[in-house]
Short mmCIF file of C-alpha atoms and ligand atoms in Angstrom, two decimals:
data_model
loop_
_atom_site.label_atom_id
_atom_site.label_comp_id
_atom_site.label_asym_id
_atom_site.label_seq_id
_atom_site.Cartn_x
_atom_site.Cartn_y
_atom_site.Cartn_z
CA MET Q 21 32.00 16.62 73.60
CA PRO Q 22 32.07 13.49 71.18
CA ASP Q 23 33.62 10.25 73.02
CA THR Q 24 36.68 10.00 70.97
CA SER Q 25 37.71 6.59 72.59
CA VAL Q 26 34.85 4.92 70.27
CA PRO Q 27 35.77 4.90 66.51
CA SER Q 28 33.82 6.79 64.31
CA VAL Q 29 32.08 4.84 61.82
CA GLY Q 30 31.07 5.18 58.30
CA PHE Q 31 28.46 2.63 56.63
CA VAL Q 32 27.44 2.29 53.45
CA GLY Q 33 24.84 -0.01 52.54
CA LEU Q 34 21.90 0.54 54.63
CA GLY Q 35 19.32 -2.41 53.18
CA ASN Q 36 17.70 -5.24 54.80
CA MET Q 37 21.10 -6.15 56.48
CA GLY Q 38 23.20 -3.33 56.42
CA GLY Q 39 19.95 -0.98 57.77
CA PRO Q 40 19.76 -2.98 61.44
CA MET Q 41 23.67 -3.66 61.52
CA SER Q 42 24.22 0.66 61.59
CA ALA Q 43 21.22 0.70 63.92
CA CYS Q 44 22.56 -2.38 66.46
CA LEU Q 45 25.86 0.38 66.08
CA VAL Q 46 24.26 3.36 66.95
CA ARG Q 47 22.18 1.62 69.83
CA ALA Q 48 25.93 0.74 71.15
CA GLY Q 49 27.28 4.54 71.48
CA TYR Q 50 29.05 4.59 68.15
CA ALA Q 51 28.62 7.46 65.54
CA VAL Q 52 27.61 6.56 62.62
CA THR Q 53 26.91 8.40 59.25
CA GLY Q 54 25.59 6.20 56.99
CA PHE Q 55 24.72 6.28 53.01
CA ASP Q 56 22.55 4.15 50.75
CA LEU Q 57 21.49 5.01 47.57
CA SER Q 58 17.48 4.37 48.40
CA ASP Q 59 15.68 7.33 50.39
CA ASP Q 60 14.13 5.13 51.74
CA ALA Q 61 17.44 3.06 53.37
CA ARG Q 62 18.97 6.42 54.57
CA SER Q 63 15.50 7.83 56.86
CA SER Q 64 15.64 4.44 58.79
CA LEU Q 65 19.11 5.44 59.90
CA SER Q 66 18.44 8.84 61.03
CA ALA Q 67 15.10 7.53 62.60
CA ALA Q 68 17.51 4.86 64.70
CA GLY Q 69 19.95 7.90 65.23
CA GLY Q 70 22.16 7.74 63.25
CA LEU Q 71 23.91 10.54 60.59
CA THR Q 72 23.09 10.25 56.82
CA ALA Q 73 25.52 11.47 54.23
CA ALA Q 74 24.82 12.49 50.17
CA THR Q 75 27.72 9.92 48.87
CA ALA Q 76 29.54 7.44 49.85
CA ALA Q 77 32.39 9.60 50.17
CA ASP Q 78 30.57 11.85 52.70
CA ALA Q 79 30.24 8.93 55.01
CA ALA Q 80 33.80 7.55 54.82
CA ARG Q 81 35.17 10.99 55.11
CA GLY Q 82 36.25 11.08 58.70
CA ALA Q 83 35.72 8.09 60.24
CA ASP Q 84 38.20 5.56 61.74
CA ILE Q 85 36.28 2.26 60.53
CA VAL Q 86 33.91 2.43 56.96
CA VAL Q 87 31.54 -0.78 57.22
CA LEU Q 88 30.31 -1.47 53.60
CA MET Q 89 27.56 -4.16 53.21
CA LEU Q 90 26.53 -3.97 49.58
CA PRO Q 91 24.93 -6.51 47.15
CA SER Q 92 27.73 -7.40 45.80
CA SER Q 93 31.80 -7.48 44.50
CA ALA Q 94 30.92 -5.39 41.59
CA VAL Q 95 29.13 -2.79 43.75
CA VAL Q 96 31.84 -2.56 46.15
CA GLU Q 97 34.60 -2.68 43.78
CA ALA Q 98 32.55 0.27 42.28
CA VAL Q 99 32.46 2.23 45.65
CA LEU Q 100 35.84 1.86 46.60
CA GLY Q 101 37.09 2.82 43.42
CA ASP Q 102 34.92 6.24 42.78
CA PRO Q 103 37.91 8.59 43.21
CA ALA Q 104 36.02 10.53 45.62
CA VAL Q 105 35.62 7.35 47.98
CA THR Q 106 39.36 6.91 47.30
CA SER Q 107 40.56 10.76 48.66
CA ALA Q 108 37.96 10.35 51.58
CA LEU Q 109 39.96 7.29 52.86
CA GLY Q 110 42.44 8.43 55.21
CA GLU Q 111 45.70 6.47 55.51
CA GLY Q 112 44.86 4.32 59.05
CA VAL Q 113 40.97 3.59 58.17
CA THR Q 114 39.90 0.25 58.08
CA VAL Q 115 37.57 -0.98 55.74
CA VAL Q 116 35.03 -3.84 56.17
CA ASP Q 117 33.63 -5.41 54.10
CA MET Q 118 30.75 -6.99 55.55
CA SER Q 119 29.12 -8.18 52.03
CA SER Q 120 29.04 -11.82 50.88
CA SER Q 121 31.78 -10.88 48.32
CA ASP Q 122 33.97 -12.91 45.65
CA PRO Q 123 37.39 -13.38 47.84
CA MET Q 124 39.35 -13.36 44.66
CA SER Q 125 38.25 -9.45 44.19
CA THR Q 126 38.56 -9.17 47.99
CA ARG Q 127 42.21 -9.82 47.66
CA ARG Q 128 42.65 -7.83 44.46
CA LEU Q 129 41.26 -4.74 46.56
CA ALA Q 130 42.93 -5.51 49.82
CA THR Q 131 46.39 -5.02 47.95
CA THR Q 132 45.06 -1.65 46.15
CA LEU Q 133 44.11 -0.16 49.35
CA GLU Q 134 46.83 -0.99 51.24
CA SER Q 135 48.96 0.74 48.80
CA ARG Q 136 47.23 3.71 50.01
CA GLY Q 137 47.56 2.90 53.75
CA VAL Q 138 44.22 1.56 54.56
CA THR Q 139 43.32 -1.92 55.30
CA LEU Q 140 40.72 -4.01 54.48
CA VAL Q 141 39.09 -6.84 56.65
CA ASP Q 142 36.16 -8.84 55.20
CA ALA Q 143 33.38 -9.86 57.84
CA PRO Q 144 30.15 -11.34 56.07
CA VAL Q 145 27.53 -12.48 57.89
CA SER Q 146 25.53 -15.15 58.45
CA GLY Q 147 22.10 -15.45 60.52
CA GLY Q 148 19.66 -13.42 58.48
CA VAL Q 149 17.38 -10.32 59.03
CA ARG Q 150 16.57 -11.74 62.34
CA GLY Q 151 20.33 -11.81 63.23
CA ALA Q 152 20.81 -8.63 62.30
CA GLU Q 153 18.22 -6.92 64.42
CA ASN Q 154 19.30 -8.65 66.99
CA GLY Q 155 22.83 -8.41 66.96
CA THR Q 156 23.60 -12.55 67.22
CA LEU Q 157 24.68 -12.66 63.70
CA THR Q 158 28.02 -15.33 62.95
CA ILE Q 159 30.54 -13.34 61.48
CA MET Q 160 33.32 -14.23 59.61
CA VAL Q 161 36.74 -13.01 59.63
CA GLY Q 162 39.66 -12.78 57.02
CA GLY Q 163 42.26 -10.47 57.56
CA ALA Q 164 45.78 -10.00 59.38
CA ALA Q 165 45.22 -10.17 62.94
CA ASP Q 166 46.15 -6.93 63.97
CA ALA Q 167 43.35 -5.02 61.82
CA VAL Q 168 40.92 -7.95 62.92
CA ALA Q 169 41.77 -6.86 66.84
CA ARG Q 170 41.18 -3.29 65.76
CA VAL Q 171 37.66 -3.60 64.75
CA SER Q 172 36.54 -7.26 66.88
CA PRO Q 173 34.64 -4.49 69.42
CA LEU Q 174 32.73 -3.16 66.34
CA LEU Q 175 32.26 -6.35 65.37
CA ALA Q 176 31.17 -7.76 68.56
CA VAL Q 177 27.98 -5.06 68.59
CA MET Q 178 26.76 -7.23 65.43
CA GLY Q 179 27.26 -11.07 66.69
CA ILE Q 180 29.89 -13.47 67.39
CA ALA Q 181 33.07 -12.83 65.30
CA ARG Q 182 35.50 -15.79 64.67
CA ARG Q 183 39.07 -14.92 62.31
CA ALA Q 184 39.52 -17.85 59.45
CA GLY Q 185 42.53 -16.32 58.38
CA SER Q 186 43.84 -13.77 55.75
CA VAL Q 187 42.01 -11.41 53.66
CA GLY Q 188 39.41 -12.57 51.33
CA ALA Q 189 38.99 -15.82 53.81
CA GLY Q 190 35.44 -14.96 55.39
CA HIS Q 191 34.22 -14.51 51.66
CA ALA Q 192 35.29 -17.56 50.78
CA LEU Q 193 33.94 -19.45 53.67
CA LYS Q 194 30.35 -17.21 53.64
CA ALA Q 195 30.37 -18.29 49.50
CA ILE Q 196 31.14 -22.00 50.56
CA ASN Q 197 28.50 -22.23 53.76
CA ASN Q 198 25.60 -20.40 51.31
CA LEU Q 199 26.22 -22.62 48.34
CA LEU Q 200 25.66 -25.11 51.13
CA SER Q 201 22.89 -23.69 52.68
CA ALA Q 202 21.28 -23.23 49.30
CA THR Q 203 21.53 -26.97 47.91
CA HIS Q 204 19.78 -28.29 51.14
CA LEU Q 205 17.25 -25.89 50.74
CA LEU Q 206 16.11 -26.97 47.33
CA ALA Q 207 16.96 -31.07 48.97
CA THR Q 208 15.00 -30.11 51.60
CA ALA Q 209 11.82 -28.72 49.18
CA GLU Q 210 12.21 -32.12 46.67
CA GLY Q 211 11.97 -34.39 50.12
CA VAL Q 212 9.43 -33.11 51.49
CA LEU Q 213 7.41 -33.08 48.03
CA ALA Q 214 8.01 -36.24 47.77
CA GLY Q 215 6.91 -37.06 51.52
CA GLU Q 216 3.67 -35.05 51.10
CA ARG Q 217 2.78 -37.03 47.77
CA PHE Q 218 3.16 -40.08 50.02
CA GLY Q 219 0.53 -38.68 52.08
CA LEU Q 220 2.99 -36.89 54.72
CA ASP Q 221 2.12 -34.00 57.04
CA PRO Q 222 4.91 -31.69 55.74
CA ALA Q 223 4.91 -30.19 59.49
CA VAL Q 224 5.26 -33.34 60.95
CA MET Q 225 8.14 -34.50 58.41
CA VAL Q 226 10.05 -31.31 59.18
CA ASP Q 227 9.30 -31.65 62.91
CA LEU Q 228 10.95 -35.85 62.91
CA ILE Q 229 13.58 -34.48 60.75
CA ASN Q 230 14.85 -31.85 62.95
CA THR Q 231 15.60 -34.98 65.36
CA SER Q 232 17.26 -36.56 62.81
CA SER Q 233 20.25 -36.82 60.80
CA GLY Q 234 18.83 -35.02 57.96
CA ARG Q 235 18.55 -31.59 59.83
CA SER Q 236 19.53 -28.89 58.65
CA GLY Q 237 19.13 -24.81 58.78
CA SER Q 238 16.53 -25.62 56.01
CA THR Q 239 14.56 -27.81 58.21
CA ASP Q 240 15.20 -25.95 61.35
CA ASN Q 241 14.82 -22.35 60.32
CA LYS Q 242 13.68 -21.75 57.04
CA PHE Q 243 10.77 -24.52 56.58
CA PRO Q 244 9.01 -23.85 59.66
CA ASN Q 245 9.81 -20.07 59.59
CA PHE Q 246 9.23 -19.00 55.37
CA VAL Q 247 8.09 -22.27 53.60
CA LEU Q 248 5.37 -23.68 55.74
CA PRO Q 249 3.83 -20.86 56.73
CA GLY Q 250 3.56 -20.31 53.02
CA THR Q 251 5.05 -16.00 54.39
CA TYR Q 252 8.54 -16.42 51.71
CA ASP Q 253 9.84 -13.55 53.41
CA SER Q 254 13.11 -14.45 55.11
CA GLY Q 255 14.51 -10.90 54.08
CA PHE Q 256 16.96 -12.25 51.66
CA GLY Q 257 16.83 -12.27 47.93
CA LEU Q 258 16.79 -15.30 45.49
CA ARG Q 259 19.50 -13.71 43.43
CA LEU Q 260 21.67 -12.77 46.20
CA MET Q 261 21.98 -16.54 47.28
CA VAL Q 262 22.52 -17.34 43.34
CA LYS Q 263 25.29 -14.85 43.65
CA ASP Q 264 27.14 -16.77 46.79
CA MET Q 265 26.65 -20.37 44.58
CA ARG Q 266 28.03 -18.81 41.68
CA ILE Q 267 31.19 -17.46 44.18
CA ALA Q 268 31.92 -21.01 45.56
CA VAL Q 269 31.29 -23.12 42.31
CA ASP Q 270 33.71 -20.90 40.51
CA LEU Q 271 36.35 -21.02 43.62
CA ALA Q 272 35.75 -24.35 43.51
CA HIS Q 273 36.48 -24.62 39.36
CA ARG Q 274 39.46 -22.59 39.69
CA LEU Q 275 41.22 -24.14 42.39
CA GLY Q 276 40.68 -27.96 40.27
CA VAL Q 277 38.11 -29.37 42.42
CA ALA Q 278 35.20 -30.81 40.65
CA SER Q 279 31.70 -30.13 42.03
CA PRO Q 280 28.89 -31.83 40.15
CA LEU Q 281 26.52 -32.07 42.91
CA ALA Q 282 26.95 -27.95 43.24
CA ASP Q 283 27.08 -27.09 39.52
CA SER Q 284 23.47 -29.16 39.22
CA ALA Q 285 22.04 -26.86 42.26
CA VAL Q 286 23.36 -23.92 40.92
CA ALA Q 287 21.58 -24.83 37.22
CA LEU Q 288 18.73 -25.27 38.59
CA TRP Q 289 18.57 -22.07 40.51
CA GLU Q 290 19.73 -19.99 38.06
CA ARG Q 291 16.89 -21.30 36.41
CA ALA Q 292 14.28 -20.12 39.01
CA VAL Q 293 16.05 -16.82 38.54
CA THR Q 294 14.71 -16.81 34.99
CA GLU Q 295 11.54 -17.55 35.80
CA LEU Q 296 10.44 -15.84 39.03
CA PRO Q 297 10.50 -12.30 39.80
CA ASP Q 298 13.43 -9.83 40.40
CA SER Q 299 11.85 -9.72 44.12
CA ALA Q 300 11.64 -12.87 44.92
CA ASP Q 301 12.75 -14.23 47.91
CA HIS Q 302 15.11 -17.30 48.17
CA THR Q 303 12.68 -19.13 50.23
CA GLU Q 304 10.71 -18.93 47.04
CA ILE Q 305 12.92 -21.87 45.77
CA ALA Q 306 10.79 -24.03 47.34
CA ARG Q 307 7.77 -23.10 45.78
CA TRP Q 308 9.13 -22.60 42.32
CA ALA Q 309 10.22 -26.81 42.85
CA TYR Q 310 6.67 -27.32 43.87
CA ARG Q 311 5.61 -26.26 40.46
CA GLU Q 312 4.67 -28.93 37.80
CA PRO Q 313 7.94 -28.68 34.95
CA ALA Q 314 4.72 -27.34 32.69
CA ASP Q 315 4.75 -24.54 35.27
CA ARG Q 316 8.12 -23.82 35.25
CA GLU Q 317 9.13 -23.32 31.64
CA PRO Q 318 10.38 -19.32 30.62
CA VAL Q 319 7.05 -17.53 29.58
CA SER Q 320 8.08 -17.32 25.35
CA GLY Q 321 7.01 -14.06 23.26
P1 NAD F 14 19.43 -5.49 50.12
O1 NAD F 14 19.53 -5.43 49.10
O2 NAD F 14 18.30 -5.17 50.95
O3 NAD F 14 20.84 -3.99 50.78
C1 NAD F 14 21.74 -3.61 49.73
C2 NAD F 14 21.42 -1.95 49.81
O4 NAD F 14 22.44 -1.54 48.93
C3 NAD F 14 20.47 -1.43 49.31
O5 NAD F 14 19.76 -0.71 50.09
C4 NAD F 14 20.80 -0.48 47.80
O6 NAD F 14 20.43 0.53 47.82
C5 NAD F 14 22.47 -0.34 48.67
N1 NAD F 14 23.29 -0.23 47.31
C6 NAD F 14 23.04 -0.53 46.03
N2 NAD F 14 24.70 -0.09 45.53
C7 NAD F 14 25.11 0.53 46.15
C8 NAD F 14 25.58 2.13 46.06
N3 NAD F 14 26.20 1.86 45.02
N4 NAD F 14 26.23 2.97 47.02
C9 NAD F 14 25.04 2.46 48.09
N5 NAD F 14 24.11 1.84 48.60
C10 NAD F 14 24.49 1.13 47.81
O7 NAD F 14 20.39 -6.55 50.49
P2 NAD F 14 20.80 -7.76 51.75
O8 NAD F 14 19.80 -8.31 52.37
O9 NAD F 14 21.19 -6.23 52.88
O10 NAD F 14 22.13 -7.92 51.56
C11 NAD F 14 23.52 -7.18 51.69
C12 NAD F 14 24.56 -8.43 51.27
O11 NAD F 14 24.41 -8.98 52.65
C13 NAD F 14 24.72 -8.78 50.18
O12 NAD F 14 26.02 -8.87 50.01
C14 NAD F 14 23.91 -10.39 50.38
O13 NAD F 14 24.40 -11.14 49.65
C15 NAD F 14 24.36 -10.10 52.23
N6 NAD F 14 23.58 -11.15 52.83
C16 NAD F 14 22.21 -11.00 53.18
C17 NAD F 14 21.78 -11.83 54.41
C18 NAD F 14 20.21 -11.41 54.65
O14 NAD F 14 19.36 -12.13 55.22
N7 NAD F 14 19.40 -10.71 53.65
C19 NAD F 14 22.27 -12.57 54.83
C20 NAD F 14 23.60 -12.63 54.97
C21 NAD F 14 24.44 -12.25 53.81
#
């Protein structure tokens, strides 16, 4: 007999993050039915003990909670706008968008879903693939207090969740967090390169900065784990980072906040997008910053 006290979960988007997050839910005893466009991603959920569905609508049908971990708002809108998904989402269902989405889109979707008796909670995460595997993510939650309370036990399996405000608040906060993270990653790369040219050992620099006021997630985590060893394999794509930066600066502009530093950072990251392969990890920005300017020109012809 299935345990009816534990909500059934539909999970759409089983990639670098959604794969290990859905596996955490399975380990915690949730009945998870997942869907992803990729066969490999679906197979990894099966291997973790979850069920897989042939479509997003099949994953959503009969679920009490539907979790989305998709690349962008455009994809979230396409999935939730699919008429088959719409009719699969029963009244009373809570959709939890854990993707790093655009808060303006999230607010619009919440209103549309509400008219059909479906509640949207946004719950984007920080902590990377490692945090997803270990269930130690930071989860920034936006939504009505009662809806957030309903999904809190599920979120607690994947990390530490804290309500940031009404629907969209989590997505706004996450975009701003990533704008800061991307800006100091590039600033760290420029600083470490200057130090290296002066004759400093980059590892010593990063170590000393980590007990000094220049410390950040870039010096604490990304440089020692992915940049200095030269692996550039954090599992978070460069293009996804730029998407988040763009959300944050567009939000600032829309709200009348001047952001000249952020605008410059976005312009540099967007330039890196044109020069690096589609699959580039976001930590590649450091290697890109180390290139001579002549090497940075886009290949023409
Ligand atoms: P990913 O590209 O590894 O995974 C996304 C998955 O969505 C892929 O498996 C893809 O096949 C699937 N997908 C795309 N369109 C789909 C559709 N229409 N229906 C079903 N599946 C579809 O990306 P990720 O790194 O797992 O990131 C997912 C989200 O989490 C993004 O919004 C990202 O910005 C955010 N995020 C990523 C990290 C990280 O470290 N990777 C950290 C925090 C937040």
